[in-house]
Structure formats: C-alpha cells, structure tokens
PDB file of C-alpha atoms in Angstrom:
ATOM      1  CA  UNK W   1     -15.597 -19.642  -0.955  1.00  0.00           C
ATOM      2  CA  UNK W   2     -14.842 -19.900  -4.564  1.00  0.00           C
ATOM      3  CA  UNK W   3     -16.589 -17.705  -7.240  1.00  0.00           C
ATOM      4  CA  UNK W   4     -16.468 -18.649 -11.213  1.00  0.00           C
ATOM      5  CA  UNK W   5     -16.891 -16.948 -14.170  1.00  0.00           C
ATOM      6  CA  UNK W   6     -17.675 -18.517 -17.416  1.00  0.00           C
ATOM      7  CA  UNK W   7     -15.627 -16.728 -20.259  1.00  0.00           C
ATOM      8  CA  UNK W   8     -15.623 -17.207 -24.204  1.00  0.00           C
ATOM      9  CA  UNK W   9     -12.125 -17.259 -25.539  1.00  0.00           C
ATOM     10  CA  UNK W  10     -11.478 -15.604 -28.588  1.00  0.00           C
ATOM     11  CA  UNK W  11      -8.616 -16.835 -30.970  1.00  0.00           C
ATOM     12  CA  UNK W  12      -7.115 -13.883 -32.785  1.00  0.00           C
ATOM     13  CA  UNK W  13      -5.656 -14.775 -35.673  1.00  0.00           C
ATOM     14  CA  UNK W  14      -3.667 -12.404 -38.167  1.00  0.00           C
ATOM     15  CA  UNK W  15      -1.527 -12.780 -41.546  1.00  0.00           C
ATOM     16  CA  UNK W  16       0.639 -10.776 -43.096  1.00  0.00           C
ATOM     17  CA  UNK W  17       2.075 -10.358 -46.517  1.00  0.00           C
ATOM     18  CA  UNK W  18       5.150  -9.373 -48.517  1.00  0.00           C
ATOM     19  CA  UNK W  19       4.906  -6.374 -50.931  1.00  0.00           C
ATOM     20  CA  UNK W  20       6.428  -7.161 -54.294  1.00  0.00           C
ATOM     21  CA  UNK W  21       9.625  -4.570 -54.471  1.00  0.00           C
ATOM     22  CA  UNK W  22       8.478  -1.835 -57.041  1.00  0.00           C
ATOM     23  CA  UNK W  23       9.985  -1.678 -60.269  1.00  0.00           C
ATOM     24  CA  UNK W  24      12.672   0.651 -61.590  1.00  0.00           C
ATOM     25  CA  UNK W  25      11.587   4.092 -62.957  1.00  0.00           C
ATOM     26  CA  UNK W  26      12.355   4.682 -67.084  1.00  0.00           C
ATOM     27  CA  UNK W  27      15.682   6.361 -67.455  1.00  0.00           C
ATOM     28  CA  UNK W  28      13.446   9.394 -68.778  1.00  0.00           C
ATOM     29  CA  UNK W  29      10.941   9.856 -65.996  1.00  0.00           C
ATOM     30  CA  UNK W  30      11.557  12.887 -63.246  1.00  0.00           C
ATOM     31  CA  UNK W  31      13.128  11.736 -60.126  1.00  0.00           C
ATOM     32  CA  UNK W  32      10.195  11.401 -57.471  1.00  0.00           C
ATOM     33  CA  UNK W  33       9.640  14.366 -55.125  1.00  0.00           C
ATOM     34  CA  UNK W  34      10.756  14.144 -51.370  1.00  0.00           C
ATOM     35  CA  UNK W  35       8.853  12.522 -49.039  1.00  0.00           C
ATOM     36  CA  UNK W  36       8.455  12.994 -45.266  1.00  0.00           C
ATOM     37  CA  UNK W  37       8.880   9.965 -43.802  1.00  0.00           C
ATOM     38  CA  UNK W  38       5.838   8.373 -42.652  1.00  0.00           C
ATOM     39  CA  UNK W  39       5.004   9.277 -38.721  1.00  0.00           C
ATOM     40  CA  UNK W  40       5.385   6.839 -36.015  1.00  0.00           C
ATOM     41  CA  UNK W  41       1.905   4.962 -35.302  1.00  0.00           C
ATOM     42  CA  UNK W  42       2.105   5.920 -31.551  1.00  0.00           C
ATOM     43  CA  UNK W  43       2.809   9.421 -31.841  1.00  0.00           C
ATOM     44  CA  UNK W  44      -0.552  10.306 -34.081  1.00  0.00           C
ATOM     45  CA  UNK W  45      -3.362  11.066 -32.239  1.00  0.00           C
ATOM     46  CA  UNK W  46      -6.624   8.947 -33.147  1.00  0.00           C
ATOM     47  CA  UNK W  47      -9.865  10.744 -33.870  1.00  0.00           C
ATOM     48  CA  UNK W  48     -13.169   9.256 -34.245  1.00  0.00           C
ATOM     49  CA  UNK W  49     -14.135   6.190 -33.087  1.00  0.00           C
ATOM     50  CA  UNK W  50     -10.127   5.261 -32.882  1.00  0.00           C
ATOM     51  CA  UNK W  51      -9.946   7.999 -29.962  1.00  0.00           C
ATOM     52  CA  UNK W  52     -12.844   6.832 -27.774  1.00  0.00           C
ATOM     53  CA  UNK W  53     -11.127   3.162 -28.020  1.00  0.00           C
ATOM     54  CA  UNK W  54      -7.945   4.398 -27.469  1.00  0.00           C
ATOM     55  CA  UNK W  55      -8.656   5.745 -23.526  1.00  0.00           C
ATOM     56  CA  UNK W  56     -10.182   4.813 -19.953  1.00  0.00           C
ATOM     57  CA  UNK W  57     -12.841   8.046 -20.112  1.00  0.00           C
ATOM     58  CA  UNK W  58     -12.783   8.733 -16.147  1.00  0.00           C
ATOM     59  CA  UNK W  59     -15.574  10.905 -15.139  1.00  0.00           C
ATOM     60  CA  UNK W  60     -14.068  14.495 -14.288  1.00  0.00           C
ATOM     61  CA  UNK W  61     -17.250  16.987 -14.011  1.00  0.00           C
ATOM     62  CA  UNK W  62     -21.284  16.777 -14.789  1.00  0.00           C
ATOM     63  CA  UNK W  63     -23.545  19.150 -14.927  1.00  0.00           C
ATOM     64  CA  UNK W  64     -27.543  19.273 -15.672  1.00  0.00           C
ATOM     65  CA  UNK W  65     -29.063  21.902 -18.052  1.00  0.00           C
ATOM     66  CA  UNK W  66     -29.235  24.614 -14.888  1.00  0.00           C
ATOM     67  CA  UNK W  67     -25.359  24.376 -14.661  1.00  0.00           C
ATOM     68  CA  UNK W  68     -25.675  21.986 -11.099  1.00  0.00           C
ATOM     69  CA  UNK W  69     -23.441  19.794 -10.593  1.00  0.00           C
ATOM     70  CA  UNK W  70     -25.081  15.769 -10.245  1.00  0.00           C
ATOM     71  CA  UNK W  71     -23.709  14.464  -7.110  1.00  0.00           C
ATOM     72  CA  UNK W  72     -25.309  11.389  -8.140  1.00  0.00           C
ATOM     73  CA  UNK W  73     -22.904  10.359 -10.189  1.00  0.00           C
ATOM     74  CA  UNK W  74     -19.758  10.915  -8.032  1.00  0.00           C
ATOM     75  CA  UNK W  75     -20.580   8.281  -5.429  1.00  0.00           C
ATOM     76  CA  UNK W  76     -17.160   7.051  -5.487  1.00  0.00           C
ATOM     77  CA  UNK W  77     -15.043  10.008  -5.157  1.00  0.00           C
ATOM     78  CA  UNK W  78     -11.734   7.408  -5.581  1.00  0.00           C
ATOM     79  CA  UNK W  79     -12.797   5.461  -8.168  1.00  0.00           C
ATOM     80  CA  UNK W  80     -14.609   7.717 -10.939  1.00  0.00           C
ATOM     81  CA  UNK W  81     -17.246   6.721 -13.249  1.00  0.00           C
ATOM     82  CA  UNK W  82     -15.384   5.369 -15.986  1.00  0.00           C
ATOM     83  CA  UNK W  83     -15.889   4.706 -19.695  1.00  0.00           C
ATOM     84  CA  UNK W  84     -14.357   2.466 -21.901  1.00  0.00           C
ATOM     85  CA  UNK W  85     -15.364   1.843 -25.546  1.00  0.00           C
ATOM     86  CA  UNK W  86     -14.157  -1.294 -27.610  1.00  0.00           C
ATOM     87  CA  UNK W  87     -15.685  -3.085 -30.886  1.00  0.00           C
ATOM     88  CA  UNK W  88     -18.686  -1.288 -30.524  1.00  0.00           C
ATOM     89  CA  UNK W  89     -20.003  -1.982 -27.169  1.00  0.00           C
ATOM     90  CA  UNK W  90     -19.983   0.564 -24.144  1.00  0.00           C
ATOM     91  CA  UNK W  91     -18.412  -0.355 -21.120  1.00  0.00           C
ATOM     92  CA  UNK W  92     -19.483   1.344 -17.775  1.00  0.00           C
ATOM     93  CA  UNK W  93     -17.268   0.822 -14.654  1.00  0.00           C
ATOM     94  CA  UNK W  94     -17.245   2.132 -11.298  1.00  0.00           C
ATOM     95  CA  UNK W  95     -20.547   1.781 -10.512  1.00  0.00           C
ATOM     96  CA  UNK W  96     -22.315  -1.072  -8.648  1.00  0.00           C
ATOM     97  CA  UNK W  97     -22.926  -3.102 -11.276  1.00  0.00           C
ATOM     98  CA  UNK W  98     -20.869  -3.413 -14.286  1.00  0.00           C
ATOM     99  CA  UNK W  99     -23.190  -1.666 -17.201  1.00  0.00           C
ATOM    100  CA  UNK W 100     -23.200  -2.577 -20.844  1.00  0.00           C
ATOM    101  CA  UNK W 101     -24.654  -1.632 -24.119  1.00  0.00           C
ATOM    102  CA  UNK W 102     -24.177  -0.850 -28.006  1.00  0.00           C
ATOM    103  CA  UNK W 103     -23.150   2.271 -29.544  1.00  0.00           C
ATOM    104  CA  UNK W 104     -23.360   3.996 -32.802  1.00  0.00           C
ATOM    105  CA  UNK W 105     -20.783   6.968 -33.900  1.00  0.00           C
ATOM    106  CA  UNK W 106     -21.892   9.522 -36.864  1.00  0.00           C
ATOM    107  CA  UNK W 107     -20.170  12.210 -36.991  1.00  0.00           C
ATOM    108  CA  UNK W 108     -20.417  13.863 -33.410  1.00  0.00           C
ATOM    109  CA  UNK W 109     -23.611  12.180 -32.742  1.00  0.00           C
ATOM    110  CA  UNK W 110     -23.179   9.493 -30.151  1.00  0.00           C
ATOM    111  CA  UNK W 111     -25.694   7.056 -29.572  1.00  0.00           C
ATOM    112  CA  UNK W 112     -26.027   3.980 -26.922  1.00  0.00           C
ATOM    113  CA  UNK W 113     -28.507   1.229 -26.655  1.00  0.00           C
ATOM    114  CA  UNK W 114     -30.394   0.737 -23.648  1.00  0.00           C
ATOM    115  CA  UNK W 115     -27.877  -0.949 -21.167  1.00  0.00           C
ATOM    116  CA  UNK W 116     -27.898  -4.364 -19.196  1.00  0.00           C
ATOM    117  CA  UNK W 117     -25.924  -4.484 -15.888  1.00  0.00           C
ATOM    118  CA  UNK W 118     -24.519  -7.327 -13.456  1.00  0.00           C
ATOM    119  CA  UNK W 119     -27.692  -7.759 -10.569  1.00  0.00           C
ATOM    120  CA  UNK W 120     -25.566  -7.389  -7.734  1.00  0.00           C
ATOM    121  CA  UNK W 121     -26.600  -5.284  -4.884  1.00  0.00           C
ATOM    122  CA  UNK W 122     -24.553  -2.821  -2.537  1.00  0.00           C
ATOM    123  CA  UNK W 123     -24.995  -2.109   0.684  1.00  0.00           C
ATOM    124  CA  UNK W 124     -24.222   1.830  -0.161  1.00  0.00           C
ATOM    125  CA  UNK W 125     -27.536   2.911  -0.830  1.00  0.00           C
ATOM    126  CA  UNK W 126     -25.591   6.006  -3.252  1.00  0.00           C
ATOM    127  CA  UNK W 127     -23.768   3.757  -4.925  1.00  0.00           C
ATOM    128  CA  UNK W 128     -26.527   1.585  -6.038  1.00  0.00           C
ATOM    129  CA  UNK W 129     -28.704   4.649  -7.109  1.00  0.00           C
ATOM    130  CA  UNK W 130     -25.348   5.361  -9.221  1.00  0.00           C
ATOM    131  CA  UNK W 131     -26.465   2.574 -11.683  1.00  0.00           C
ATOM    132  CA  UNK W 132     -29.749   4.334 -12.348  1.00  0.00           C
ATOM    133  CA  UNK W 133     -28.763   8.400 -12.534  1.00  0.00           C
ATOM    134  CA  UNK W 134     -25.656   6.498 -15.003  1.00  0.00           C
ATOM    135  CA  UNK W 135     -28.024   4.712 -17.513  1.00  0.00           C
ATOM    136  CA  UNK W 136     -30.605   7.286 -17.676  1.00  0.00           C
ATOM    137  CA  UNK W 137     -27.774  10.174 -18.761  1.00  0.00           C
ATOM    138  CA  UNK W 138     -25.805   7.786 -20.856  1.00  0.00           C
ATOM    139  CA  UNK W 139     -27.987   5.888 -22.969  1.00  0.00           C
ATOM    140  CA  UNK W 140     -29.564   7.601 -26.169  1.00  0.00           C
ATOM    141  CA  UNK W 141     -28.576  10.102 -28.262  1.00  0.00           C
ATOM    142  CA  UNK W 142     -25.575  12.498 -27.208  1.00  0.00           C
ATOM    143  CA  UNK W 143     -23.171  15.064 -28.975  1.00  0.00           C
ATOM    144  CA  UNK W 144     -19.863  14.158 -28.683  1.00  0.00           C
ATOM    145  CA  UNK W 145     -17.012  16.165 -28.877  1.00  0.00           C
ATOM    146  CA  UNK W 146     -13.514  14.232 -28.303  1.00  0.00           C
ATOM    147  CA  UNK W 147      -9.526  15.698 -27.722  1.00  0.00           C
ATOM    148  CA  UNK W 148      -6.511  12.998 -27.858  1.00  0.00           C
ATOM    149  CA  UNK W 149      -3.240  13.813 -27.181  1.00  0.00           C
ATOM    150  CA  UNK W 150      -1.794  13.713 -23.352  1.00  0.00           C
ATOM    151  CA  UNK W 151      -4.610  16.195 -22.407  1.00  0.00           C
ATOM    152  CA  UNK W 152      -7.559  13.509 -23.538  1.00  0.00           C
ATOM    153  CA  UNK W 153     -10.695  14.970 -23.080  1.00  0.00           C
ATOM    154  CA  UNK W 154     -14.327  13.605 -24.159  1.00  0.00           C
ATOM    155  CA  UNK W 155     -17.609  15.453 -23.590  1.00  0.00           C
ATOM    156  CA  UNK W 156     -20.828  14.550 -23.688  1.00  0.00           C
ATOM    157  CA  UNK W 157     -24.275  16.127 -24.111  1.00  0.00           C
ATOM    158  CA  UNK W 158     -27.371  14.674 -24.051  1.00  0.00           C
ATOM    159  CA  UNK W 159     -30.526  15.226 -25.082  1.00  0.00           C
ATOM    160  CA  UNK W 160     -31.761  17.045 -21.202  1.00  0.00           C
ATOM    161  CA  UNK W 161     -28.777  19.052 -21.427  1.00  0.00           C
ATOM    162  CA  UNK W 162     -26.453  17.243 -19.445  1.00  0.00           C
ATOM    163  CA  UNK W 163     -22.995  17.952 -20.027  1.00  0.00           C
ATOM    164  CA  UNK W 164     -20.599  14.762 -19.088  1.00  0.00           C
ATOM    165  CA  UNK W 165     -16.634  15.538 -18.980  1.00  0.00           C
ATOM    166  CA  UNK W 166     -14.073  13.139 -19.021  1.00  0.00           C
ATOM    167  CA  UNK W 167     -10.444  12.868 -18.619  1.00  0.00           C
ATOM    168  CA  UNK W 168      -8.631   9.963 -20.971  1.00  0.00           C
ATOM    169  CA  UNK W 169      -6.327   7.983 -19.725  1.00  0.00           C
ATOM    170  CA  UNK W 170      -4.347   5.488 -22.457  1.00  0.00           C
ATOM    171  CA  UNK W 171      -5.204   2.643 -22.760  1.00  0.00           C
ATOM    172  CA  UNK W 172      -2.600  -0.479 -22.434  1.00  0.00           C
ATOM    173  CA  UNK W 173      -2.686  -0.986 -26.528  1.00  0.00           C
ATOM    174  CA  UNK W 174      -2.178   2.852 -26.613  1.00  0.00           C
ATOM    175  CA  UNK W 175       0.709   3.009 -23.959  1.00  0.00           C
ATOM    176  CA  UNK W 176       2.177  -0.743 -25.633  1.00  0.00           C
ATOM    177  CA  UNK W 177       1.629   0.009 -29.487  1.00  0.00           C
ATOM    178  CA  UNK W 178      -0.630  -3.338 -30.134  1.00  0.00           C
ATOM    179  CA  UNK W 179      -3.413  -5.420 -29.067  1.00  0.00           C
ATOM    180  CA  UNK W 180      -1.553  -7.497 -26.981  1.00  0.00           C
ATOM    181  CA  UNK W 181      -1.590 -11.470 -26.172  1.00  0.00           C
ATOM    182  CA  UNK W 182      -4.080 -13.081 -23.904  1.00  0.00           C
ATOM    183  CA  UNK W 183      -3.144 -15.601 -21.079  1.00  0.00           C
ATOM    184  CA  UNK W 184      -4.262 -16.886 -18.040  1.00  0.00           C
ATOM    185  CA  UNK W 185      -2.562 -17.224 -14.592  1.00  0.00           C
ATOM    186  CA  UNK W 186      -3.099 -18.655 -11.294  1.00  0.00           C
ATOM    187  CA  UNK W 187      -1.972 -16.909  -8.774  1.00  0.00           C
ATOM    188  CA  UNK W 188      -1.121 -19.197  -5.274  1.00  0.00           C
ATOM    189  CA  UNK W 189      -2.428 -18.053  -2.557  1.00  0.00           C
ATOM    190  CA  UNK W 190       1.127 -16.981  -1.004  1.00  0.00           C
ATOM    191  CA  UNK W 191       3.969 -15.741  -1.953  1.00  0.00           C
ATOM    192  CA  UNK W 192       8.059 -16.852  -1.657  1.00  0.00           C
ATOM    193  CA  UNK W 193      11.061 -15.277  -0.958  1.00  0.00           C
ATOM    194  CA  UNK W 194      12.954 -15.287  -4.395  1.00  0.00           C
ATOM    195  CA  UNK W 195      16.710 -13.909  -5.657  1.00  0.00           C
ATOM    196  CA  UNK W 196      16.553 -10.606  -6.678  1.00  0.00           C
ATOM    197  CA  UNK W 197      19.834  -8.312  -7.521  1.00  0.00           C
ATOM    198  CA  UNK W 198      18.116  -4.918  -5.948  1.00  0.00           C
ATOM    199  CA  UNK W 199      15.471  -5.856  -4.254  1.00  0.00           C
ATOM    200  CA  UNK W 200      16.633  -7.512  -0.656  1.00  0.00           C
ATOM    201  CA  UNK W 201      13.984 -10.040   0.852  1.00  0.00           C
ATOM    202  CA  UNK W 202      11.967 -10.154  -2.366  1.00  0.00           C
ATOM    203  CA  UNK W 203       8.821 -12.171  -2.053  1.00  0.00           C
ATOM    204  CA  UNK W 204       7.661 -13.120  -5.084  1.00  0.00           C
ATOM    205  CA  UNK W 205       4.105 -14.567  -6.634  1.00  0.00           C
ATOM    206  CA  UNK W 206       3.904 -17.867  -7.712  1.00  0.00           C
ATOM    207  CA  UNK W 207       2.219 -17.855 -11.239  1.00  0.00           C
ATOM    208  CA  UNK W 208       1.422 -20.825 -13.718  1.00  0.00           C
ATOM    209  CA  UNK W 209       0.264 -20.761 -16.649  1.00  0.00           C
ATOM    210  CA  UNK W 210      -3.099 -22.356 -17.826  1.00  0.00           C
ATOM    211  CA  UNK W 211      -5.070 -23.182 -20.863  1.00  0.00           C
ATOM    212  CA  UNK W 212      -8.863 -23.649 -21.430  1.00  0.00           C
ATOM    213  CA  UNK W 213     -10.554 -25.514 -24.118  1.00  0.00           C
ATOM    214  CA  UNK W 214     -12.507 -24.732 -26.883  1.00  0.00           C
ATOM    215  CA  UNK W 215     -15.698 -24.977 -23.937  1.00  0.00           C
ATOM    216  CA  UNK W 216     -13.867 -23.070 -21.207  1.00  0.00           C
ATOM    217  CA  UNK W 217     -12.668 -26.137 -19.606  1.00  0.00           C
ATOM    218  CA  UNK W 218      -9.192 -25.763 -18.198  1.00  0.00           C
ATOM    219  CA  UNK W 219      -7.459 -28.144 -20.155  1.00  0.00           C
ATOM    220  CA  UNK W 220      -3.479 -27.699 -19.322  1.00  0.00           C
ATOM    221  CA  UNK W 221      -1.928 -25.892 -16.485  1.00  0.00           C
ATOM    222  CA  UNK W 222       2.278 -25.344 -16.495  1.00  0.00           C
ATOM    223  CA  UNK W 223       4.741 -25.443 -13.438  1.00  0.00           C
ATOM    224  CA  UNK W 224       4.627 -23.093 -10.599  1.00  0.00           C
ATOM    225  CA  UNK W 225       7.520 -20.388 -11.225  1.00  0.00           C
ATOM    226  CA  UNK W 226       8.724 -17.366  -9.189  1.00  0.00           C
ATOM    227  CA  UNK W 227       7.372 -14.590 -11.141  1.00  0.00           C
ATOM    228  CA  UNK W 228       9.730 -11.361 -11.014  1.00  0.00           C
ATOM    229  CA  UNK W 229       7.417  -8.970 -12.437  1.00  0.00           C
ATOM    230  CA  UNK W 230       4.308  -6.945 -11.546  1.00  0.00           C
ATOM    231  CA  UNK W 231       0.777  -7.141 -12.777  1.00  0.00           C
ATOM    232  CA  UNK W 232      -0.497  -3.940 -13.548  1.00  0.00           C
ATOM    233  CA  UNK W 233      -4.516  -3.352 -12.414  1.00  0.00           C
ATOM    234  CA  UNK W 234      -3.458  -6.651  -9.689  1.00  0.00           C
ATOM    235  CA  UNK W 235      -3.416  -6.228  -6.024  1.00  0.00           C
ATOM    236  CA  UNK W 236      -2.547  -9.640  -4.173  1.00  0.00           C
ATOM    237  CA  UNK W 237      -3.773 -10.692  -1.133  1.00  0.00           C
ATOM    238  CA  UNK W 238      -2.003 -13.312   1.658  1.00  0.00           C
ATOM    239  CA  UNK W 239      -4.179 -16.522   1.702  1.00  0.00           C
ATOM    240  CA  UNK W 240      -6.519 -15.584  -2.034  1.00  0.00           C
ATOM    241  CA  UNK W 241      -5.751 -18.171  -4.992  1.00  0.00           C
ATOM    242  CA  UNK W 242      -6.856 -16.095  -8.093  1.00  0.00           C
ATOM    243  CA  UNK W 243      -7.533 -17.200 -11.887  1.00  0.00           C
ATOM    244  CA  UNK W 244      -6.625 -14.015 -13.989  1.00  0.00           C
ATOM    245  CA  UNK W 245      -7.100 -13.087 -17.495  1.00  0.00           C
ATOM    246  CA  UNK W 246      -4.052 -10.871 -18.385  1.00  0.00           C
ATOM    247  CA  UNK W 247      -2.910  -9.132 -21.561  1.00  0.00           C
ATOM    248  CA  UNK W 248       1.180  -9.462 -21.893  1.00  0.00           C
ATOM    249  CA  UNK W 249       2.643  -6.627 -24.016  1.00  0.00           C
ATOM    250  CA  UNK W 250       6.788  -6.739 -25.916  1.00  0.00           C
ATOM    251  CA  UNK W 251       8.028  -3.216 -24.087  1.00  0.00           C
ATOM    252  CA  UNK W 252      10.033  -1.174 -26.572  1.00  0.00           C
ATOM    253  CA  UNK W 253      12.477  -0.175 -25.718  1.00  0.00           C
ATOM    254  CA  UNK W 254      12.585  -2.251 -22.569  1.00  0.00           C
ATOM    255  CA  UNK W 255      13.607  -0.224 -19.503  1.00  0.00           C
ATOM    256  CA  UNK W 256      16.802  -0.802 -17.893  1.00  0.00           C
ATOM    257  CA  UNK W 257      16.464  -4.016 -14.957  1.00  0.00           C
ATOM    258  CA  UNK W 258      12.814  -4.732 -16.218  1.00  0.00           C
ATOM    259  CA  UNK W 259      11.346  -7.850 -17.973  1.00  0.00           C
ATOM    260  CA  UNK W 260      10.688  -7.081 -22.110  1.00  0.00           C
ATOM    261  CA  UNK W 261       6.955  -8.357 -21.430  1.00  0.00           C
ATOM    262  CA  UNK W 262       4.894  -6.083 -19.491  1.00  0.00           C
ATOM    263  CA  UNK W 263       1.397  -8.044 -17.980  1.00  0.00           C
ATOM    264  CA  UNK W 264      -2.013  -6.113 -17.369  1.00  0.00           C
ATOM    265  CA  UNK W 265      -4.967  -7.107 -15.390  1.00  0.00           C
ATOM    266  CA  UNK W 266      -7.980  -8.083 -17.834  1.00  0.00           C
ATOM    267  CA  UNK W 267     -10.243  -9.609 -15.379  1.00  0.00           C
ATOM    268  CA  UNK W 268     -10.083 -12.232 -12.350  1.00  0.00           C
ATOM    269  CA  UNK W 269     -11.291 -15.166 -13.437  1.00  0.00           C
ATOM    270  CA  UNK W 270     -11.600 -17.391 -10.619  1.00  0.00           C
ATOM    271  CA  UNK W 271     -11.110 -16.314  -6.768  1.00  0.00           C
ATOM    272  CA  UNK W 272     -10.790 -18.743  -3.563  1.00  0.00           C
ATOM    273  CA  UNK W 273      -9.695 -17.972  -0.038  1.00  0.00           C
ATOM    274  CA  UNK W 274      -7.225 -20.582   0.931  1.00  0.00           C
ATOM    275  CA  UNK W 275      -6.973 -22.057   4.447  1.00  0.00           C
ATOM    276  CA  UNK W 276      -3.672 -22.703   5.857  1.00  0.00           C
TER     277      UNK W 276
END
C-alpha cells in the first residue's frame, strides 16, 4: 500500500551584506560611552508573535466559564492537543484530523479564522468529536496572554469564557538558533549492521538523498549510505520504505561523538510497506 502526498517546495533564498567600517572620530570629540555587549540571540526571550512561533503549545489544562474541566479536549491523554503557530497560519495537531486556519495578533487579542481540517475519520468516536469541541473553542476572538523562557506558558480565553493553558516546548529553530535547511530522504525499508566505535551490533538506516522538481516530481535521487545519526520526531519500522521531509540543523557547539548536523522530522512524505 503506498500513500502520496503532493507538497509545494519552497526555495528560501537569503543575502547578506558588508557594513562599510565606520569612520574615525575627530581628535576633539568625547570618547564614546561603554557599551554592554549586545546579548546572544538565543538567550532573549521572544514576545509577541516571535513567542507563539517560537514553541510546540501542548495543551496542559481547560476549563469552561463554571471552572469544569472539558474532557473533550483531552482525548489523547499521551499525545496533547498541540499548537503550533508559523507565518501566520494556526496549526492544530493531535486531533483526528490535522486543523488549519489564519490568525491575527493585536496586542493580546488573538484571533483565528474559521479552520479547515484533513476528512479522515477515526474509529475512536472521542477522538473524532475532538475536532469539533477544538474548532469551536479555538477559532474567533481570544485574549492571549504568553510567558517564554524555559517555563513557556500561553493562555487563552475566549469569548464563552474558556480558559486554554499551554505548556511551550522549543521549537527546533529555537533549540538550533536558525531556520534550518530542507531535504528529503528515503528511508529503505530495513536496516544494516554498520561500524560503530561505541555502539556494538549497530544497525543502521539506509538513507538517500532525493530532489523534486520545480512540479514535485522527483527528479534526482543519491546513493544509499549507512546513516549514523538519528532523526528526531522519526520512529522506523522493519519492512516500511518512507519519503521524509526533514529539517538538518549545524549543532553548536557539537557534542562530543555526535554528527555537527542534527536532522528533524518535518513530515513523511511518501510511505510503502515492503514485501520481502
């Protein structure tokens, strides 16, 4: 059985310049007052719009107006509700269907457009009544109140008086420091033993590279390597070929025995089951 998903792919492009080096003060002019030296990017918090982007908002407590908690939404006690905001959009995970929509930030005034989902049904009739009891408390207008730091916190109130909490958990651009570069891999559908100095019997994937076209045709696809590392977000499975879209990130500093590029599950592209 093989399952396909069409994808745009986006070509980030970037420039950068070179500041002209400033030009000497007079002889006469007061020597320039001390400086702090400017704070490293990763350690400032982000407020505003910068902190909802910055986190995976899992769903920690929810309450209606009367102080009751909604079961509703906690349908999947391991895998929370979870929030993710990027370029505008809402993401909604966790639930049946994969839920989308718009938002708008002024001030702490948070509103979201009415929300399309993914039409697949689940056989757990909670979990599809999730999508609904989601939608209704999410989109429209809420007040938002938002804390970064390593205790990330986001709240939520709506208009009925529902009171959404979330914890934040960083985000792979917060933990890495940057947006990070897009690839694609295909994953065989077993693994081989492979040479590794501390790990004994290592079994490693076998990953190559490939490249779509302009049209999301694959186009290109490299030679099947060993590949040493992990894939954070990626569980493999004996006997499943996948497609995935992964983000690669430059660690700094890069840990001691460990790769300097650190790979993170976008999305799974393409998934077949392989027969022996």
């Amino acid at each position: 059985m093989k399952r396909l998903i069409l994808l745009a792919l986006p070509i980030a492009l970037a420039a950068c310049a070179k500041p002209a080096p400033d030009a000497p003060a007079p002889a006469s002019a007061e020597p320039p007052a001390a400086t702090a030296p400017a704070a490293d990017p990763a350690s400032v918090a982000p407020t505003g719009a910068a902190a909802l982007g910055a986190y995976h908002w899992r769903l920690l407590d929810a309450k209606d107006a009367q102080g009751k908690r909604i079961d509703a939404l906690f349908a999947r006690a391991d895998h929370p509700l979870t929030l993710d905001f990027a370029e505008g959009r809402l993401g909604v995970s966790n639930t049946c269907n994969r839920m989308g929509g718009g938002y708008t930030l002024e001030g702490d005034k948070l509103t979201v457009s009415s929300m399309m989902s993914t039409q697949m049904a689940c056989a757990d009739g909670k979990l599809m009544a999730m999508d609904g009891e989601a939608g209704k408390r999410l989109e429209g207008d809420s007040t938002l109140a938002v804390q970064a730091g390593d205790d990330a916190r986001l709240t939520l109130t709506n208009a009925a008086g529902d009171v959404l909490t979330f914890a934040g958990e960083p985000t792979a651009e917060t933990r890495y420091g940057g947006p990070g570069e897009q690839a694609f891999l295909e994953v065989a559908a077993e693994t081989k033993p492979c040479s590794h100095p501390l790990i004994p019997n290592k079994q490693c994937l076998q990953v190559r590279e490939i490249r779509y076209d302009d049209k999301g045709v694959k186009s290109t696809e490299g030679e099947w390597q060993n590949f040493y590392e992990d894939i954070e977000g990626y569980t493999h499975e004996a006997g499943i070929r996948n497609v995935l879209r992964v983000k690669r990130f430059k660690r700094n500093p890069v840990p001691a025995d460990a790769s300097d590029t650190a790979y993170v599950l976008d999305m799974v592209v393409e998934s077949e089951s392989v027969k022996k």
